[in-house]
Short mmCIF file of C-alpha atoms in Angstrom, two decimals:
data_model
loop_
_atom_site.label_atom_id
_atom_site.label_comp_id
_atom_site.label_asym_id
_atom_site.label_seq_id
_atom_site.Cartn_x
_atom_site.Cartn_y
_atom_site.Cartn_z
CA MET A 102 -21.71 -21.87 -35.83
CA SER A 103 -18.03 -22.59 -37.57
CA ASN A 104 -18.59 -19.45 -39.55
CA ILE A 105 -17.12 -15.94 -38.68
CA ALA A 106 -19.31 -14.31 -40.92
CA GLN A 107 -22.47 -15.74 -39.39
CA ALA A 108 -21.26 -15.01 -36.09
CA LEU A 109 -21.20 -11.23 -36.19
CA ALA A 110 -24.19 -10.64 -38.44
CA SER A 111 -24.94 -12.60 -35.36
CA ILE A 112 -24.24 -10.14 -32.98
CA LEU A 113 -25.02 -7.37 -34.77
CA ALA A 114 -28.10 -8.05 -36.33
CA ASP A 115 -28.46 -7.60 -32.05
CA ALA A 116 -27.02 -4.10 -32.45
CA PRO A 117 -24.12 -4.90 -29.74
CA GLU A 118 -24.22 -1.90 -26.55
CA ARG A 119 -20.19 -2.44 -26.18
CA LEU A 120 -18.28 -5.14 -27.92
CA VAL A 121 -15.24 -6.01 -26.54
CA LEU A 122 -11.70 -7.36 -29.41
CA SER A 123 -9.09 -9.03 -27.00
CA LYS A 124 -6.43 -12.37 -27.68
CA GLN A 125 -4.13 -10.58 -29.86
CA VAL A 126 -2.85 -12.69 -32.69
CA HIS A 127 0.83 -11.11 -31.96
CA LYS A 128 2.44 -10.12 -29.45
CA ALA A 129 4.13 -7.62 -31.06
CA GLN A 130 1.13 -5.77 -33.09
CA GLU A 131 0.31 -2.20 -32.25
CA TYR A 132 -2.47 -2.46 -29.79
CA ARG A 133 -3.44 -5.11 -27.63
CA LYS A 134 -7.41 -4.77 -26.96
CA VAL A 135 -9.49 -2.76 -28.93
CA VAL A 136 -13.29 -1.88 -27.38
CA ILE A 137 -16.45 -0.36 -29.10
CA GLU A 138 -18.91 1.68 -27.95
CA LYS A 139 -22.97 2.67 -28.81
CA LYS A 140 -22.75 6.70 -28.87
CA SER A 141 -26.38 7.99 -29.63
CA ASP A 142 -25.58 8.40 -33.70
CA CYS A 143 -22.71 5.81 -34.95
CA TYR A 144 -20.37 3.19 -32.97
CA GLN A 145 -17.19 4.81 -31.58
CA ILE A 146 -14.15 2.36 -31.54
CA ALA A 147 -11.29 2.81 -29.18
CA LYS A 148 -8.24 1.47 -29.85
CA TYR A 149 -5.45 0.68 -27.11
CA THR A 150 -1.67 0.26 -27.08
CA GLU A 151 0.38 -0.23 -23.94
CA LYS A 152 0.56 3.96 -23.58
CA GLN A 153 -2.26 5.52 -25.44
CA VAL A 154 -5.62 5.39 -27.11
CA PHE A 155 -6.59 6.23 -30.25
CA HIS A 156 -10.92 6.28 -31.21
CA GLU A 157 -12.99 6.32 -34.71
CA ASN A 158 -16.49 7.12 -35.08
CA CYS A 159 -18.33 5.29 -37.29
CA ASP A 160 -21.78 3.96 -38.43
CA THR A 161 -22.85 0.08 -38.73
CA ASP A 162 -21.66 -0.64 -42.24
CA ARG A 163 -18.14 0.36 -41.72
CA LEU A 164 -17.77 -1.02 -37.91
CA ALA A 165 -19.53 -4.47 -40.01
CA GLU A 166 -16.47 -4.16 -42.15
CA TYR A 167 -13.71 -3.40 -38.97
CA LEU A 168 -14.94 -6.26 -37.12
CA ALA A 169 -14.70 -9.09 -40.36
CA GLN A 170 -10.72 -7.16 -41.74
CA THR A 171 -9.07 -7.58 -37.24
CA MET A 172 -11.07 -11.10 -36.08
CA GLY A 173 -8.32 -13.74 -36.79
CA THR A 174 -5.74 -11.09 -38.78
CA GLN A 175 -5.28 -9.14 -35.30
CA PHE A 176 -7.33 -10.36 -32.80
CA LEU A 177 -8.28 -13.57 -31.92
CA GLN A 178 -11.23 -13.25 -29.01
CA LEU A 179 -14.91 -11.41 -29.77
CA ASN A 180 -17.03 -10.32 -26.91
CA GLY A 181 -20.32 -8.43 -27.07
CA TRP A 182 -23.16 -7.49 -24.77
CA SER A 183 -27.09 -6.18 -26.25
CA GLU A 184 -29.70 -6.04 -24.79
CA GLY A 185 -30.39 -8.99 -22.84
CA LYS A 186 -27.78 -10.80 -24.87
CA GLU A 187 -24.11 -11.17 -24.47
CA HIS A 188 -21.43 -12.97 -27.49
CA GLN A 189 -19.00 -14.88 -27.44
CA ILE A 190 -16.71 -15.38 -30.81
CA LEU A 191 -13.50 -17.53 -30.41
CA MET A 192 -11.18 -18.10 -32.95
CA SER A 193 -8.08 -20.82 -33.50
CA LYS A 194 -5.55 -18.84 -35.53
CA LYS A 195 -5.66 -21.92 -37.26
CA GLY A 196 -9.25 -20.98 -37.64
CA THR A 197 -11.57 -22.27 -36.01
CA VAL A 198 -14.08 -20.04 -34.61
CA THR A 199 -16.55 -21.04 -31.72
CA TYR A 200 -19.68 -18.65 -31.20
CA LYS A 201 -21.87 -18.75 -27.58
CA LYS A 202 -25.07 -16.42 -27.08
CA LYS A 203 -26.71 -16.57 -23.53
CA VAL A 204 -28.77 -14.43 -22.07
CA VAL A 205 -27.81 -12.46 -18.97
CA PRO A 206 -29.74 -9.65 -16.71
CA ASN A 207 -29.46 -6.79 -18.05
CA ALA A 208 -27.90 -5.11 -14.89
CA ALA A 209 -25.29 -8.31 -14.97
CA GLN A 210 -23.39 -6.63 -18.55
CA PRO A 211 -20.64 -3.96 -18.08
CA LYS A 212 -22.36 -0.01 -17.98
CA THR A 213 -22.14 2.36 -21.89
CA ASN A 214 -21.75 5.77 -22.16
CA ALA A 215 -23.66 7.31 -24.99
CA SER A 216 -21.61 10.66 -25.23
CA HIS A 217 -19.26 11.35 -26.84
CA ASN A 218 -17.08 12.81 -24.14
CA ARG A 219 -16.54 10.90 -21.05
CA ARG A 220 -16.53 13.42 -18.50
CA LYS A 221 -13.18 12.95 -16.67
CA ASN A 222 -11.31 15.15 -13.70
CA TYR A 223 -9.80 17.77 -16.19
CA LEU A 224 -7.14 21.23 -14.18
CA LEU A 225 -9.47 23.66 -16.04
CA GLN A 226 -12.81 23.05 -14.56
CA GLU A 227 -16.16 23.40 -17.04
CA GLY A 228 -17.99 25.08 -14.54
CA ASN A 229 -15.98 28.59 -13.05
CA GLN A 230 -15.09 31.30 -14.76
CA ILE A 231 -11.83 31.13 -16.51
CA PRO A 232 -11.78 34.38 -18.18
CA PRO A 233 -9.55 33.73 -21.15
CA LEU A 234 -11.71 30.98 -21.89
CA ILE A 235 -14.14 32.49 -21.78
CA ASP A 236 -13.41 35.17 -24.49
CA MET A 237 -11.18 33.00 -26.48
CA GLY A 238 -15.22 31.05 -27.33
CA VAL A 239 -14.49 27.60 -24.80
CA PHE A 240 -16.85 28.43 -22.55
CA THR A 241 -19.73 30.58 -22.56
CA LYS A 242 -20.04 33.46 -20.22
CA GLU A 243 -21.39 31.06 -17.63
CA GLY A 244 -18.41 28.48 -17.85
CA LYS A 245 -20.26 25.93 -20.04
CA VAL A 246 -17.61 24.50 -22.73
CA VAL A 247 -19.43 25.74 -26.19
CA HIS A 248 -19.63 21.79 -27.90
CA ALA A 249 -18.26 22.70 -31.03
CA MET A 250 -14.61 23.58 -29.06
CA TYR A 251 -14.36 20.33 -27.23
CA ASP A 252 -11.44 19.08 -28.98
CA LYS A 253 -10.00 22.52 -28.18
CA PHE A 254 -10.68 22.04 -24.57
CA ARG A 255 -9.26 18.83 -24.26
CA GLN A 256 -5.92 20.40 -26.23
CA ILE A 257 -5.96 23.69 -23.47
CA ASN A 258 -6.29 21.05 -20.75
CA ARG A 259 -3.12 18.37 -22.10
CA PHE A 260 -0.41 20.87 -22.53
CA ILE A 261 -1.51 21.97 -18.66
CA GLU A 262 -2.01 17.58 -17.44
CA LEU A 263 2.04 17.63 -19.15
CA ILE A 264 3.66 20.89 -16.83
CA ASP A 265 1.81 20.05 -13.69
CA ASP A 266 3.18 16.72 -13.92
CA ALA A 267 6.72 18.32 -13.94
CA VAL A 268 5.84 21.49 -11.65
CA SER A 269 3.74 19.09 -9.00
CA SER A 270 6.74 17.38 -6.88
CA VAL A 271 8.36 20.82 -7.43
CA ASP A 272 9.02 23.39 -3.77
CA LYS A 273 9.93 26.62 -5.46
CA PRO A 274 8.36 30.02 -3.61
CA CYS A 275 7.89 31.36 -7.08
CA TRP A 276 8.05 30.74 -10.31
CA HIS A 277 9.64 32.58 -13.55
CA ILE A 278 8.11 31.29 -16.48
CA ILE A 279 9.61 33.35 -20.47
CA ASP A 280 7.12 32.21 -23.31
CA PHE A 281 8.80 32.16 -26.52
CA GLY A 282 6.55 33.56 -29.53
CA CYS A 283 3.15 33.35 -27.86
CA GLY A 284 2.09 35.22 -29.85
CA LYS A 285 -1.92 35.57 -28.79
CA SER A 286 -0.77 34.38 -26.06
CA TYR A 287 -4.01 31.76 -25.28
CA LEU A 288 -2.19 29.26 -23.42
CA THR A 289 -0.05 31.73 -21.60
CA PHE A 290 -3.37 33.99 -20.00
CA ILE A 291 -3.85 30.03 -18.75
CA LEU A 292 -0.27 29.14 -17.85
CA TYR A 293 -1.29 31.91 -15.89
CA TYR A 294 -4.14 30.96 -14.27
CA TYR A 295 -3.17 27.44 -13.51
CA PHE A 296 -0.54 28.65 -10.99
CA THR A 297 -1.96 31.26 -9.63
CA GLU A 298 -5.73 29.60 -8.78
CA ILE A 299 -5.46 26.13 -9.55
CA LYS A 300 -1.57 25.59 -8.05
CA LYS A 301 -2.63 29.36 -5.29
CA GLN A 302 1.60 30.04 -6.28
CA PRO A 303 2.82 32.79 -7.45
CA VAL A 304 5.11 33.09 -11.20
CA GLU A 305 5.63 35.74 -12.79
CA ILE A 306 5.46 35.35 -17.07
CA ILE A 307 6.81 36.78 -19.70
CA GLY A 308 5.84 36.95 -23.77
CA LEU A 309 8.37 38.32 -26.29
CA ASP A 310 7.05 38.50 -29.46
CA LEU A 311 8.35 40.37 -32.88
CA LYS A 312 4.35 41.43 -33.74
CA ALA A 313 4.40 45.45 -31.45
CA ASP A 314 0.51 44.28 -32.05
CA VAL A 315 0.55 42.04 -30.61
CA ILE A 316 1.92 42.71 -27.45
CA GLU A 317 0.17 45.36 -27.20
CA LYS A 318 -3.27 43.70 -27.32
CA CYS A 319 -1.75 40.50 -25.10
CA ASN A 320 -0.78 43.11 -22.60
CA LEU A 321 -4.12 45.31 -22.19
CA ALA A 322 -5.83 41.03 -21.70
CA ALA A 323 -3.46 40.79 -18.88
CA LYS A 324 -4.70 43.83 -17.36
CA LYS A 325 -8.03 43.24 -17.68
CA TYR A 326 -7.86 40.06 -16.59
CA GLY A 327 -6.25 41.71 -13.45
CA TYR A 328 -3.32 39.10 -14.03
CA ASP A 329 -0.43 41.73 -12.53
CA HIS A 330 2.57 39.36 -13.16
CA LEU A 331 2.05 38.49 -16.14
CA HIS A 332 3.62 40.87 -19.21
CA PHE A 333 4.71 40.98 -22.44
CA GLU A 334 7.19 42.78 -24.18
CA LEU A 335 8.62 42.95 -27.94
CA GLY A 336 11.78 41.51 -28.49
CA ASP A 337 13.30 37.89 -29.86
CA ILE A 338 15.03 35.06 -27.64
CA ASN A 339 18.29 34.98 -29.48
CA GLY A 340 19.98 38.04 -26.97
CA TYR A 341 17.53 38.84 -24.95
CA GLN A 342 18.40 40.29 -21.38
CA THR A 343 16.18 38.37 -17.90
CA PRO A 344 14.78 40.00 -15.34
CA PHE A 345 15.36 37.20 -13.21
CA ASP A 346 16.40 33.28 -13.18
CA VAL A 347 15.07 31.76 -15.49
CA ASP A 348 12.78 28.20 -13.90
CA MET A 349 10.96 27.75 -17.65
CA VAL A 350 11.00 28.57 -20.70
CA VAL A 351 7.72 27.77 -23.33
CA THR A 352 7.78 27.66 -26.95
CA LEU A 353 4.03 26.95 -28.67
CA HIS A 354 4.70 26.35 -32.71
CA ALA A 355 7.77 28.01 -32.49
CA CYS A 356 9.14 28.10 -37.38
CA ASP A 357 11.26 25.89 -38.15
CA THR A 358 15.10 27.06 -36.10
CA ALA A 359 13.44 29.69 -33.64
CA THR A 360 13.01 26.04 -31.53
CA ASP A 361 16.43 25.71 -31.85
CA TYR A 362 17.61 29.46 -30.94
CA ALA A 363 15.39 28.69 -28.07
CA LEU A 364 15.96 25.81 -26.17
CA TYR A 365 19.51 27.16 -27.08
CA ASN A 366 19.05 30.24 -24.35
CA ALA A 367 16.89 28.04 -22.00
CA ILE A 368 19.99 25.89 -21.98
CA CYS A 369 22.07 28.90 -21.43
CA TRP A 370 19.81 30.40 -19.20
CA ASN A 371 19.44 27.23 -16.93
CA ALA A 372 16.43 26.50 -17.13
CA ASP A 373 15.14 23.68 -15.34
CA MET A 374 12.37 23.08 -17.68
CA ILE A 375 11.39 23.60 -20.78
CA PHE A 376 8.55 23.05 -22.78
CA SER A 377 8.32 23.63 -26.40
CA VAL A 378 5.88 22.56 -29.62
CA PRO A 379 8.35 22.25 -32.44
CA CYS A 380 6.91 24.08 -35.78
CA CYS A 381 7.79 24.43 -39.43
CA GLN A 382 10.73 21.98 -38.83
CA HIS A 383 12.06 22.89 -43.06
CA GLU A 384 15.32 22.85 -42.39
CA LEU A 385 17.32 19.44 -42.37
CA ASN A 386 14.56 18.33 -45.23
CA GLN A 387 16.83 21.13 -47.40
CA GLN A 388 20.25 18.97 -45.85
CA MET A 389 18.92 15.63 -45.50
CA GLN A 390 20.66 13.62 -49.05
CA THR A 391 21.73 10.22 -47.91
CA ASP A 392 23.72 7.05 -49.83
CA THR A 393 23.60 3.94 -47.50
CA LEU A 394 19.43 5.03 -46.37
CA SER A 395 18.45 6.28 -49.89
CA LEU A 396 14.78 5.12 -49.46
CA PHE A 397 13.57 8.09 -46.52
CA THR A 398 14.45 10.60 -49.48
CA HIS A 399 13.32 8.57 -52.21
CA TYR A 400 9.73 10.52 -51.98
CA GLY A 401 9.56 13.89 -51.19
CA ILE A 402 6.37 13.88 -48.44
CA VAL A 403 8.36 10.71 -46.41
CA GLN A 404 11.47 12.80 -45.94
CA GLU A 405 9.58 15.84 -45.19
CA ARG A 406 8.26 14.25 -42.27
CA MET A 407 11.90 11.52 -41.63
CA ALA A 408 12.79 15.25 -41.65
CA ALA A 409 10.50 16.64 -38.93
CA LEU A 410 11.12 13.80 -36.78
CA THR A 411 14.53 13.41 -36.77
CA THR A 412 15.11 16.89 -36.38
CA ASP A 413 13.65 16.64 -33.12
CA ALA A 414 14.97 13.42 -32.22
CA ILE A 415 18.31 15.04 -32.31
CA ARG A 416 16.75 18.00 -29.62
CA GLY A 417 15.49 15.98 -27.11
CA ASN A 418 19.50 13.93 -27.23
CA LEU A 419 20.55 17.31 -27.07
CA LEU A 420 18.90 17.43 -24.54
CA THR A 421 20.11 15.42 -22.75
CA CYS A 422 23.42 16.03 -23.44
CA MET A 423 22.67 18.70 -21.45
CA GLY A 424 21.83 16.81 -17.95
CA TYR A 425 17.77 17.35 -19.09
CA LYS A 426 15.41 14.41 -18.60
CA THR A 427 13.87 15.07 -21.87
CA GLN A 428 10.51 13.39 -23.36
CA LEU A 429 8.99 13.48 -27.53
CA LEU A 430 5.64 13.09 -26.21
CA GLU A 431 1.92 13.11 -28.13
CA PHE A 432 0.14 17.36 -27.57
CA VAL A 433 -2.93 16.32 -29.04
CA ASP A 434 -4.51 13.98 -31.08
CA LEU A 435 -2.78 13.66 -34.67
CA SER A 436 -6.26 13.56 -36.14
CA HIS A 437 -6.64 17.37 -34.92
CA THR A 438 -3.41 19.11 -36.22
CA PRO A 439 0.21 17.28 -37.92
CA LYS A 440 1.72 18.88 -35.11
CA ASN A 441 1.04 16.90 -31.87
CA LEU A 442 3.75 16.52 -30.40
CA LEU A 443 5.77 17.83 -27.59
CA ILE A 444 10.00 17.94 -26.20
CA ARG A 445 9.68 17.83 -22.25
CA ALA A 446 12.77 18.80 -20.75
CA VAL A 447 13.44 18.88 -17.38
CA LYS A 448 16.24 19.41 -15.50
CA SER A 449 18.28 16.21 -13.99
CA PRO A 450 21.81 16.60 -11.83
CA SER A 451 22.54 12.39 -11.20
CA MET A 452 22.03 12.96 -15.20
CA SER A 453 26.01 10.30 -15.71
CA LYS A 454 28.26 11.63 -18.45
CA LYS A 455 27.86 7.71 -19.58
CA THR A 456 24.07 8.45 -20.67
CA ARG A 457 24.80 11.98 -21.94
CA THR A 458 27.92 10.60 -23.77
CA ALA A 459 25.79 8.26 -25.78
CA GLN A 460 22.58 10.27 -26.49
CA LEU A 461 25.82 12.57 -28.01
CA ASP A 462 27.04 9.87 -30.49
CA GLU A 463 23.57 8.85 -31.19
CA VAL A 464 23.39 12.13 -32.74
CA HIS A 465 26.40 12.33 -34.65
CA ALA A 466 25.57 8.56 -36.38
CA VAL A 467 21.81 10.51 -37.42
CA MET A 468 24.45 14.32 -39.15
CA ASP A 469 26.60 11.16 -40.81
CA THR A 470 24.65 9.56 -42.05
CA PHE A 471 22.52 11.82 -44.30
CA HIS A 472 24.60 14.78 -43.55
CA VAL A 473 23.14 17.19 -41.78
CA GLU A 474 23.64 19.72 -38.80
CA PRO A 475 21.13 20.91 -37.07
CA THR A 476 20.88 24.68 -35.88
CA LEU A 477 20.47 23.49 -31.85
CA TYR A 478 23.89 21.09 -32.42
CA ARG A 479 25.87 24.79 -34.35
CA LEU A 480 24.74 26.46 -31.51
CA LEU A 481 26.50 24.13 -29.11
CA THR A 482 29.53 23.36 -30.39
CA ALA A 483 30.21 27.21 -30.87
CA ASP A 484 30.67 27.93 -27.39
CA GLY A 485 31.99 24.19 -25.99
CA ARG A 486 29.10 22.35 -25.04
CA ILE A 487 29.47 20.23 -27.19
#
């Protein structure tokens, strides 16, 4: 059989349980392989980059379209397994198709998982009594994940995993943490639980917010849970006098330049670690002008997204200039929320002057190109830090 459409139709007619697309057409393409598995009510497509995996669900018709579009343009090999059969399609770069099918024992076939949510070793384990998660509606009273809240459960675990990755190798007698713009403090309570119940480490956390009613409710909840070293105060991070040397600053969805003030104060406090999920990056969008790269300002939606990414890239570089090893990480899957970027900065005494200078030069180049001046840059310049 030499026709790709006939080969794909033959495979799909056998209702495959698992398909694997491999052998990239172009080594530089985004996805290095694709794994497709049959679930109880659909097929799940998992697209693998070098560091991440992206999922989408589809029906049989959509799967047929996807395979037809992908084979020959992105991948040259397809392996598939159905009940008692193994399929293989090989394509040359000139378009020659070789299709093979053979009978195999079911025991020799790759195992699939019919569930949408594969179990993994989450730091926050289902079955444990975690009071904040119960009150949030993520857990039932028995400690089971509410089905409709599974995405939220994964998001919260992702946040804790990013924290755990940074703190696991650090030994402190007690962690001192400031959470700015804490709001209803769902993740603040989970952070306290993580340190006290999972890490078994002493912690002092202060949550700051500008809404008095929110602060009152959060303090009542902390008392209800018995979280004696978690307190909430009415206040702004700019000018806030900390009662301790700050080890970590957390700021989640602080709007626009509020994130800049949070990062600036974290730097001034010489915090060891900073975890920030920026929100509503409007400042540079209002400033951006360029003659040389006008393509990025010609369309409103492109300029808006470009401004948001530029804002956070500059923040990352400036944190590096201040001696932090800085990463911009995916916080949650983009399909759940567009606010999916987390800035993780860890103090690095060994940061070289050459690296700091190079990062600052990149910031100056972008500022000159788009005629912008971010708040964090202005704050650090005003007190002579850069």
